[in-house]
Coordinates of C-alpha atoms and ligand atoms in Angstrom, one line a residue:
M1 CA 0.0 0.0 0.1
E2 CA 1.2 3.6 -0.8
R3 CA 1.5 6.2 1.9
P4 CA -1.5 8.6 1.5
K5 CA -1.2 12.3 1.3
L6 CA -1.6 14.0 4.8
G7 CA -5.2 14.1 5.8
E8 CA -6.3 12.0 2.8
V9 CA -7.2 9.0 5.0
P10 CA -9.1 9.6 8.1
R11 CA -8.1 8.0 11.5
Q12 CA -9.2 4.4 11.5
N13 CA -11.5 3.4 14.2
V14 CA -11.9 0.2 16.2
A15 CA -15.2 -1.5 16.8
E16 CA -16.7 -1.3 20.3
L17 CA -19.3 -3.4 22.0
D18 CA -22.8 -2.0 22.2
P19 CA -23.0 0.1 25.4
K20 CA -26.4 -1.5 26.5
I21 CA -25.0 -5.1 26.2
R22 CA -21.6 -4.4 27.5
S23 CA -22.7 -2.4 30.6
K24 CA -24.1 -5.8 31.9
N25 CA -20.9 -7.9 31.3
F26 CA -17.2 -7.8 31.7
E27 CA -16.1 -8.5 28.1
E28 CA -13.5 -6.2 26.7
V29 CA -15.1 -3.0 25.4
T30 CA -12.7 -1.9 22.6
L31 CA -11.9 -4.4 19.9
N32 CA -8.8 -4.6 17.9
F33 CA -7.7 -3.5 14.4
D34 CA -7.7 -6.2 11.7
E35 CA -4.4 -6.4 9.8
D36 CA -5.5 -4.3 6.8
T37 CA -6.9 -1.6 8.9
A38 CA -3.9 -1.4 11.3
V39 CA -1.7 -1.1 8.0
K40 CA -3.9 1.7 6.7
E41 CA -3.7 3.5 10.0
A42 CA 0.1 2.9 10.1
L43 CA 0.5 4.6 6.8
R44 CA -1.1 7.7 8.1
C45 CA 2.1 8.3 10.2
I46 CA 4.4 10.8 8.5
Q47 CA 7.6 9.4 10.0
C48 CA 8.7 12.7 11.6
K49 CA 12.6 13.0 11.7
K50 CA 12.5 14.3 15.3
P51 CA 9.4 12.5 16.5
K52 CA 7.8 14.3 19.4
C53 CA 5.7 11.3 20.2
V54 CA 8.8 9.5 21.4
S55 CA 10.0 12.3 23.7
E56 CA 6.4 12.5 25.3
C57 CA 6.4 8.8 25.9
P58 CA 7.8 8.0 29.5
A59 CA 9.2 4.8 28.2
S60 CA 10.6 6.3 25.0
V61 CA 8.9 3.7 22.7
K62 CA 10.3 3.9 19.3
I63 CA 6.9 4.9 17.8
P64 CA 7.7 5.9 14.2
E65 CA 9.9 2.7 13.8
F66 CA 7.4 0.3 15.0
I67 CA 4.5 2.0 13.1
D68 CA 6.7 1.7 10.0
L69 CA 7.0 -2.0 10.6
I70 CA 3.3 -2.4 10.8
A71 CA 2.9 -0.5 7.5
Q72 CA 5.3 -2.9 6.1
R73 CA 3.2 -5.9 7.6
K74 CA 6.1 -6.9 9.7
F75 CA 3.9 -7.2 12.7
L76 CA 6.2 -9.5 14.8
E77 CA 9.1 -7.1 14.3
A78 CA 6.8 -4.2 15.2
A79 CA 6.0 -5.9 18.6
S80 CA 9.7 -6.6 19.2
K81 CA 10.6 -2.9 18.4
I82 CA 8.1 -1.8 21.1
K83 CA 9.4 -4.4 23.6
E84 CA 12.9 -2.9 23.4
T85 CA 11.6 -0.2 25.7
N86 CA 8.3 -1.2 26.9
S87 CA 7.8 -4.6 28.4
L88 CA 4.0 -4.4 28.6
P89 CA 2.7 -3.1 25.2
A90 CA -0.7 -4.8 25.3
A91 CA -1.4 -3.2 28.6
C92 CA -0.1 0.3 27.5
G93 CA -1.9 0.1 24.2
R94 CA -5.1 -0.2 26.3
V95 CA -4.7 2.0 29.2
C96 CA -2.0 4.7 28.6
P97 CA -3.4 8.3 28.4
Q98 CA -2.2 8.7 24.8
E99 CA -4.2 11.9 24.3
T100 CA -1.9 13.7 26.8
Q101 CA 1.2 11.9 25.7
C102 CA 2.3 10.6 22.3
E103 CA -1.0 11.2 20.4
G104 CA -1.3 14.7 22.1
V105 CA 1.9 15.8 20.2
C106 CA 1.4 13.8 17.0
V107 CA 2.1 16.2 14.2
V108 CA -0.7 14.8 12.0
G109 CA -3.0 15.8 14.8
I110 CA -2.3 19.5 14.3
K111 CA -4.6 19.6 11.3
F112 CA -6.2 16.2 11.4
E113 CA -6.9 13.5 13.9
P114 CA -3.6 12.1 15.4
V115 CA -2.3 8.7 14.4
A116 CA -3.9 6.0 16.6
I117 CA -0.6 5.1 18.3
G118 CA -2.3 3.4 21.3
K119 CA -4.4 1.2 19.0
L120 CA -1.5 0.3 16.8
E121 CA 0.6 -0.6 19.9
R122 CA -2.2 -2.8 21.2
F123 CA -2.5 -4.3 17.6
A124 CA 1.2 -5.3 17.5
A125 CA 1.2 -6.7 21.0
D126 CA -1.9 -8.8 20.4
Y127 CA -0.6 -10.0 17.1
E128 CA 2.7 -11.2 18.9
R129 CA 0.7 -13.1 21.5
A130 CA -1.6 -14.7 18.8
H131 CA 1.5 -15.7 16.7
S132 CA 3.7 -16.5 19.5
Q133 CA 7.0 -18.0 18.5
G134 CA 7.4 -19.9 21.8
R135 CA 8.5 -18.8 25.1
P136 CA 11.8 -17.0 25.7
T137 CA 14.5 -19.2 27.5
K138 CA 16.5 -18.6 30.6
P139 CA 19.7 -16.5 29.9
A140 CA 23.0 -17.8 31.5
S141 CA 23.2 -16.7 35.2
N142 CA 25.7 -14.1 36.3
G143 CA 25.3 -15.4 39.9
K144 CA 24.0 -12.2 41.4
T145 CA 20.6 -12.1 43.0
V146 CA 18.0 -9.3 43.1
C147 CA 14.8 -9.3 45.0
V148 CA 11.8 -7.3 43.4
I149 CA 9.1 -6.5 45.8
G150 CA 5.8 -6.0 44.2
S151 CA 4.6 -7.6 40.9
G152 CA 3.0 -4.6 39.4
P153 CA 4.2 -2.9 36.1
A154 CA 7.2 -1.4 37.9
G155 CA 8.4 -4.7 39.4
L156 CA 7.6 -6.7 36.1
A157 CA 9.6 -4.2 34.0
C158 CA 12.6 -4.2 36.4
A159 CA 12.6 -8.1 36.5
G160 CA 12.2 -8.3 32.7
D161 CA 15.3 -6.2 32.1
L162 CA 17.5 -7.8 34.9
V163 CA 16.8 -11.4 33.9
K164 CA 17.9 -10.7 30.4
L165 CA 21.3 -9.7 31.9
G166 CA 21.7 -12.9 33.8
Y167 CA 20.6 -11.9 37.3
E168 CA 18.7 -14.4 39.5
I169 CA 15.4 -12.6 40.1
T170 CA 12.8 -13.3 42.8
V171 CA 9.7 -11.3 42.8
L172 CA 7.7 -11.3 46.2
E173 CA 4.0 -10.5 46.0
A174 CA 1.8 -9.8 49.1
L175 CA -1.4 -10.8 47.2
H176 CA -2.4 -14.3 46.0
T177 CA -2.3 -13.1 42.4
L178 CA 0.4 -11.5 40.3
G179 CA 0.1 -8.4 38.3
G180 CA -0.5 -5.4 40.8
V181 CA -3.1 -2.9 39.8
L182 CA -3.2 -4.4 36.4
I183 CA -5.0 -7.3 37.9
Y184 CA -6.7 -6.2 41.2
G185 CA -7.4 -2.7 40.0
I186 CA -8.2 -2.3 36.3
P187 CA -11.3 -4.3 35.4
E188 CA -11.2 -7.0 32.7
F189 CA -13.4 -5.0 30.3
R190 CA -10.5 -2.7 30.0
L191 CA -7.6 -5.0 30.4
P192 CA -8.2 -8.7 30.2
N193 CA -6.1 -10.5 32.9
E194 CA -4.8 -13.2 30.3
L195 CA -2.7 -10.4 28.7
V196 CA -0.8 -9.7 31.9
A197 CA -0.6 -13.5 32.7
Y198 CA 1.0 -14.1 29.4
E199 CA 3.9 -11.6 30.1
I200 CA 4.4 -13.1 33.6
E201 CA 4.6 -16.6 32.0
N202 CA 7.3 -15.2 29.7
L203 CA 9.3 -13.9 32.7
K204 CA 8.9 -17.3 34.4
S205 CA 10.1 -19.1 31.3
Q206 CA 13.3 -16.9 31.6
G207 CA 13.9 -18.0 35.1
V208 CA 12.2 -15.3 37.2
T209 CA 10.9 -16.9 40.5
F210 CA 7.6 -15.5 41.7
I211 CA 6.4 -16.1 45.3
T212 CA 3.0 -14.9 46.3
N213 CA 1.4 -14.3 49.6
V214 CA 4.6 -12.8 51.0
T215 CA 4.6 -9.4 52.5
A216 CA 8.0 -8.0 52.5
G217 CA 8.5 -6.2 55.9
L218 CA 6.2 -8.6 57.7
S219 CA 6.3 -12.2 56.6
K220 CA 10.0 -11.6 55.4
T221 CA 11.9 -8.8 57.2
F222 CA 13.6 -6.2 55.2
E223 CA 16.9 -7.0 57.0
D224 CA 16.7 -10.6 55.9
L225 CA 15.9 -9.5 52.3
R226 CA 19.0 -7.3 52.4
K227 CA 21.2 -10.2 53.6
D228 CA 19.7 -12.7 51.2
Y229 CA 19.9 -10.7 48.0
D230 CA 22.6 -8.5 46.4
A231 CA 20.1 -5.7 45.6
V232 CA 16.4 -4.9 46.3
F233 CA 13.9 -3.1 44.1
L234 CA 10.7 -1.7 45.8
G235 CA 7.9 -1.6 43.5
T236 CA 5.3 -1.7 46.2
G237 CA 2.8 0.7 44.6
A238 CA 0.4 3.1 46.3
G239 CA -2.4 0.7 47.5
L240 CA -3.5 2.5 50.6
P241 CA -6.8 4.4 50.0
V242 CA -7.5 7.9 51.1
F243 CA -10.7 8.8 52.6
I244 CA -12.3 12.3 52.6
G245 CA -13.0 12.5 56.3
I246 CA -16.7 13.5 56.1
D247 CA -19.2 12.3 58.5
G248 CA -20.8 8.9 57.4
E249 CA -17.7 7.3 55.9
H250 CA -18.0 4.5 58.5
L251 CA -21.6 3.5 57.3
C252 CA -22.4 0.1 55.7
G253 CA -22.2 0.5 52.0
V254 CA -19.3 2.8 52.0
Y255 CA -16.1 1.3 50.2
S256 CA -12.9 2.5 49.1
A257 CA -12.6 2.0 45.3
N258 CA -9.5 -0.2 46.0
E259 CA -11.5 -2.6 48.1
Y260 CA -14.5 -2.4 45.8
L261 CA -12.4 -3.2 42.7
T262 CA -10.4 -5.8 44.4
R263 CA -13.5 -7.7 45.6
I264 CA -14.7 -7.9 42.1
N265 CA -11.4 -8.3 40.2
L266 CA -9.6 -10.8 42.5
M267 CA -12.5 -12.3 44.6
G268 CA -15.1 -12.9 42.0
A269 CA -17.8 -10.8 43.6
N270 CA -19.2 -10.2 40.1
N271 CA -19.8 -13.9 39.5
F272 CA -23.5 -13.3 40.3
P273 CA -25.8 -15.0 41.0
T274 CA -23.6 -17.8 42.3
V275 CA -21.7 -15.4 44.7
D276 CA -23.8 -13.4 47.2
T277 CA -22.0 -10.4 48.5
P278 CA -23.4 -7.0 49.7
L279 CA -21.7 -5.4 46.6
I280 CA -24.2 -6.7 44.1
R281 CA -27.3 -5.6 46.2
H282 CA -26.6 -1.9 45.9
K283 CA -28.9 -0.2 43.3
K284 CA -27.9 3.4 43.7
V285 CA -24.2 4.0 43.8
A286 CA -22.3 7.3 44.2
I287 CA -18.6 7.3 43.1
L288 CA -16.6 10.2 44.6
G289 CA -13.8 11.3 42.3
G290 CA -13.1 11.8 38.6
G291 CA -10.0 9.9 37.8
N292 CA -9.4 6.5 36.0
V293 CA -10.1 4.6 39.4
A294 CA -13.5 6.5 39.7
M295 CA -14.5 5.7 36.1
D296 CA -13.6 2.0 36.7
A297 CA -15.6 2.0 39.8
C298 CA -18.7 3.7 38.1
R299 CA -18.5 1.2 35.3
V300 CA -18.1 -1.9 37.5
A301 CA -21.1 -0.7 39.6
L302 CA -23.2 -0.7 36.4
R303 CA -22.0 -4.2 35.5
V304 CA -22.8 -5.7 39.0
G305 CA -26.3 -4.6 38.8
A306 CA -26.7 -0.9 40.0
E307 CA -29.6 0.9 38.4
K308 CA -28.2 4.4 39.1
V309 CA -24.6 5.3 39.2
Y310 CA -23.5 8.9 39.9
C311 CA -20.0 10.2 39.5
I312 CA -19.6 13.0 41.9
Y313 CA -16.8 15.4 41.0
R314 CA -15.8 18.9 42.4
R315 CA -14.9 20.5 39.1
T316 CA -16.4 20.4 35.5
E317 CA -16.0 17.9 32.8
K318 CA -13.0 19.7 31.4
E319 CA -11.0 19.0 34.5
L320 CA -11.9 15.3 34.9
P321 CA -8.4 13.6 35.2
A322 CA -9.7 10.3 33.8
R323 CA -8.7 9.3 30.2
L324 CA -11.1 10.8 27.6
E325 CA -11.9 7.3 26.5
E326 CA -13.0 6.2 29.9
V327 CA -15.3 9.2 30.5
H328 CA -16.8 8.7 26.9
H329 CA -17.4 4.9 27.6
A330 CA -18.8 5.6 31.1
K331 CA -21.3 8.2 29.6
E332 CA -22.3 5.8 26.9
E333 CA -23.1 3.1 29.4
G334 CA -25.3 5.4 31.5
V335 CA -23.2 6.8 34.3
E336 CA -24.6 10.1 35.4
F337 CA -22.1 12.8 36.1
R338 CA -23.0 15.2 39.0
L339 CA -20.3 17.8 38.4
L340 CA -19.3 20.8 40.5
R341 CA -20.5 18.9 43.6
S342 CA -18.3 18.3 46.6
P343 CA -19.4 15.5 49.1
M344 CA -20.2 16.9 52.5
E345 CA -21.8 14.1 54.4
I346 CA -23.0 10.4 53.8
I347 CA -26.3 9.9 55.6
G348 CA -27.5 6.7 57.1
D349 CA -30.5 5.2 58.5
E350 CA -31.1 3.6 62.0
N351 CA -29.3 0.4 61.0
A352 CA -26.2 2.4 59.7
N353 CA -27.0 1.7 56.1
V354 CA -26.3 4.6 53.5
V355 CA -29.4 6.2 52.4
S356 CA -28.2 9.5 50.7
I357 CA -25.2 11.7 50.2
R358 CA -25.4 15.5 50.7
T359 CA -23.2 17.5 48.3
Q360 CA -22.1 21.1 48.3
V361 CA -22.6 22.9 45.0
M362 CA -19.4 24.5 43.6
E363 CA -18.3 26.8 41.0
L364 CA -14.9 27.3 39.4
G365 CA -12.8 30.1 40.9
E366 CA -9.7 31.8 39.6
P367 CA -6.9 29.7 38.1
G368 CA -4.2 28.6 40.8
P369 CA -0.4 28.6 40.2
D370 CA -0.8 25.4 38.1
G371 CA -3.4 27.1 35.8
R372 CA -6.0 24.9 37.1
R373 CA -9.2 26.7 38.3
S374 CA -10.2 25.7 41.8
P375 CA -13.6 24.9 42.9
V376 CA -15.3 27.2 45.3
K377 CA -18.5 26.8 47.3
V378 CA -21.7 28.3 46.2
E379 CA -22.7 29.5 49.6
G380 CA -25.9 28.0 50.9
K381 CA -26.5 25.6 47.9
T382 CA -26.5 21.8 48.6
E383 CA -27.9 18.8 46.9
D384 CA -29.0 15.6 48.4
I385 CA -28.7 12.4 46.3
E386 CA -30.6 9.3 47.2
V387 CA -28.0 6.3 47.2
D388 CA -27.5 3.1 49.0
S389 CA -23.7 2.8 48.4
V390 CA -20.8 5.3 48.3
I391 CA -17.4 4.5 46.7
V392 CA -14.5 6.7 47.6
A393 CA -12.2 7.2 44.6
I394 CA -10.1 10.3 45.5
G395 CA -6.7 8.7 45.6
T396 CA -4.3 6.4 47.3
T397 CA -0.8 6.7 48.9
P398 CA 2.0 4.2 49.4
N399 CA 1.5 1.7 52.3
P400 CA 3.9 2.7 55.1
L401 CA 4.4 -0.8 56.1
I402 CA 8.2 -1.0 55.0
A403 CA 9.1 2.6 55.5
K404 CA 7.9 2.4 59.1
R405 CA 10.2 -0.4 59.9
V406 CA 13.3 0.9 58.1
P407 CA 14.0 4.4 59.4
E408 CA 17.1 4.7 57.0
L409 CA 14.7 4.3 54.0
Q410 CA 13.5 8.0 53.7
T411 CA 10.2 9.0 52.5
N412 CA 8.7 12.5 51.8
K413 CA 5.5 14.1 53.0
K414 CA 3.4 11.9 50.7
G415 CA 4.9 8.8 52.1
T416 CA 6.8 7.9 48.7
F417 CA 10.3 6.8 48.9
V418 CA 13.0 9.4 48.4
F419 CA 15.0 8.4 45.2
N420 CA 17.6 9.5 42.8
E421 CA 15.9 10.2 39.3
E422 CA 18.8 8.9 37.4
N423 CA 19.2 5.5 38.8
M424 CA 16.1 5.1 41.1
E425 CA 18.4 4.4 44.1
T426 CA 16.7 5.2 47.5
T427 CA 18.4 6.5 50.6
I428 CA 19.9 3.0 51.2
P429 CA 22.7 1.9 48.8
G430 CA 21.6 -1.2 46.9
V431 CA 17.9 -0.5 47.5
F432 CA 16.0 1.0 44.6
A433 CA 12.3 2.0 44.2
G434 CA 10.0 3.0 41.3
G435 CA 6.5 3.3 40.1
D436 CA 3.6 4.5 42.4
A437 CA 5.8 3.7 45.6
A438 CA 8.2 6.3 44.5
R439 CA 6.0 8.8 42.6
G440 CA 2.6 8.4 44.2
A441 CA -0.4 7.2 42.3
A442 CA 0.6 7.7 38.6
T443 CA 0.4 5.7 35.5
V444 CA 1.3 2.4 34.1
I445 CA 3.9 3.7 31.6
L446 CA 5.6 5.8 34.3
A447 CA 6.0 2.7 36.5
I448 CA 7.3 0.7 33.5
G449 CA 9.8 3.5 32.8
D450 CA 10.9 3.6 36.4
G451 CA 11.3 -0.3 36.6
K452 CA 13.5 -0.1 33.6
R453 CA 15.6 2.7 35.0
A454 CA 16.0 1.0 38.3
A455 CA 17.1 -2.1 36.4
N456 CA 19.9 -0.1 34.8
G457 CA 20.7 1.5 38.1
I458 CA 20.9 -2.1 39.8
H459 CA 23.1 -3.3 37.0
E460 CA 25.6 -0.5 37.4
Y461 CA 25.5 -0.9 41.2
L462 CA 26.2 -4.7 41.0
S463 CA 28.8 -4.3 38.2
K464 CA 31.1 -2.0 40.3
Ligands
FAD1 C1 -8.5 1.2 39.4 C2 -7.3 1.8 38.8 C3 -7.2 2.2 37.4 C4 -6.2 2.6 36.8 N1 -6.2 3.0 35.5 C5 -5.1 3.5 34.9 C6 -5.2 3.7 33.5 O1 -6.1 3.7 32.7 N2 -4.0 4.1 32.8 C7 -2.8 4.2 33.6 O2 -1.7 4.4 32.9 N3 -2.7 4.0 34.9 C8 -3.9 3.6 35.6 N4 -3.9 3.4 36.9 C9 -2.7 3.5 37.6 C10 -1.6 2.5 37.5 O3 -2.3 1.2 37.4 C11 -0.6 2.5 38.5 O4 0.1 3.8 38.3 C12 0.4 1.4 38.1 O5 -0.1 0.1 38.4 C13 1.6 1.5 39.2 O6 2.4 0.3 39.1 P1 3.4 -0.2 40.3 O7 4.0 -1.3 39.8 O8 4.2 0.9 40.9 O9 2.3 -0.5 41.6 P2 1.2 -1.6 41.6 O10 0.5 -1.9 40.3 O11 0.3 -1.0 42.7 O12 1.8 -3.0 42.1 C14 2.4 -3.0 43.5 C15 2.3 -4.3 43.9 O13 3.2 -4.5 45.1 C16 2.5 -5.3 46.0 N5 3.0 -5.0 47.3 C17 2.8 -3.8 48.1 N6 3.4 -3.8 49.2 C18 4.0 -5.2 49.2 C19 4.9 -5.8 50.2 N7 5.2 -5.3 51.3 N8 5.3 -7.1 49.9 C20 5.0 -7.7 48.7 N9 4.3 -7.1 47.8 C21 3.8 -5.9 48.1 C22 1.1 -5.0 45.8 O14 0.2 -6.1 46.3 C23 1.0 -4.8 44.3 O15 0.6 -6.0 43.7 C24 -5.0 2.9 37.6 C25 -4.9 2.5 39.0 C26 -6.1 2.0 39.5 C27 -6.1 1.6 41.0

């Protein structure tokens, strides 16, 4: 196929499941390009000499190069090209906020719609999985050992790069399932678990040892880990939910988004009607917050049988921090947005069950130093919304479990590990950190970038 003139071919779309049907099941919402459509979309890329998309990508994926390989129908080579810098392309193709990263600076997007970089990344990754050439094998060992704590994207990326260099890697995971937020947080209709499991199997075939149900700092002391391994990577994430501190957060029917999503994703609470849990009895659910976590909770609530789902957010739609695609999908599926509303109090009945939520009506004030307009109260104006469940999705912080027990491991005000940006080393030599544990709740691609940078740092440290 010939490269079309700029703007001649519109951005190619992928099919999506019907909102009415999909909002009742957990099937993946967004489908994949077929080969011809992927090639057609790839040919829209103008192959910039100084590609801004690469510099905007936290993992510096070689975007024009992999897209050019797709255009040449070299799909497996395209996947390998991505994997040179991003070990989880099937996940990133699905969940990265491309509109504020690579696609946000795509030159084609100045006049026309940007190249669908995320969807092409997903296409290449899914093609590779479907046409797998067999599992990678174990490289020769260099005799040095590294303990990776946490099996989220940061830990997996770090383990993946180090194992290739011959390190003996042990990943410790506190939960019974591997994958971090990719498994326990992000629901299957956005990121099917099998994709993450596939990458974990690849790491196992290269010799990475995974041990689940081990909480580093508790069931294994940090001191023992320091003695047993030549270096340690802390990829422990930011799994501790933050609550608002309003009255009524103790009531029955109030959950943190983390608990709510974990109960569904890891504990099968969505397997109704065979499983009976309080989660599936709620019919009117309010989700507090406007990020990706809030969108996931809203869309899950619909899928487990809620008839009314309200997303309550203090600013306007323009300021919603969630990915545009998630907001669009949530609206299509029937989530009602109650914008410019700030939660004041959760109201319960005599049995301590939630019956409503009182919200303060807000308006946008002057922009702050970051350019964002802050919400301010409209005095005397409140709104009560009748609900029987409230899910708090306003953020998370790192779990202080390890930091509390190891005073030399410095943290800053937000509880994140203090680290050196270049090599991800913490305040203890030989101990490295990355992902949400180091940055606070962020994104998958940042966690992957950190894991890879830490792998480099560890390699340098152990090569001295
Ligand atoms: C619901 C939800 C939706 C999201 N949606 C998006 C999205 O659309 N796009 C995007 O880019 N990002 C999204 N994010 C954010 C993204 O998932 C995180 O930034 C990313 O997973 C961070 O990776 P990590 O490896 O640092 O931590 P995590 O993924 O949190 O993994 C940390 C792992 O460490 C384990 N652990 C913690 N402490 C210990 C210990 N002491 N011992 C052993 N194991 C331990 C935890 O159990 C966990 O498995 C979302 C987050 C959530 C919660």
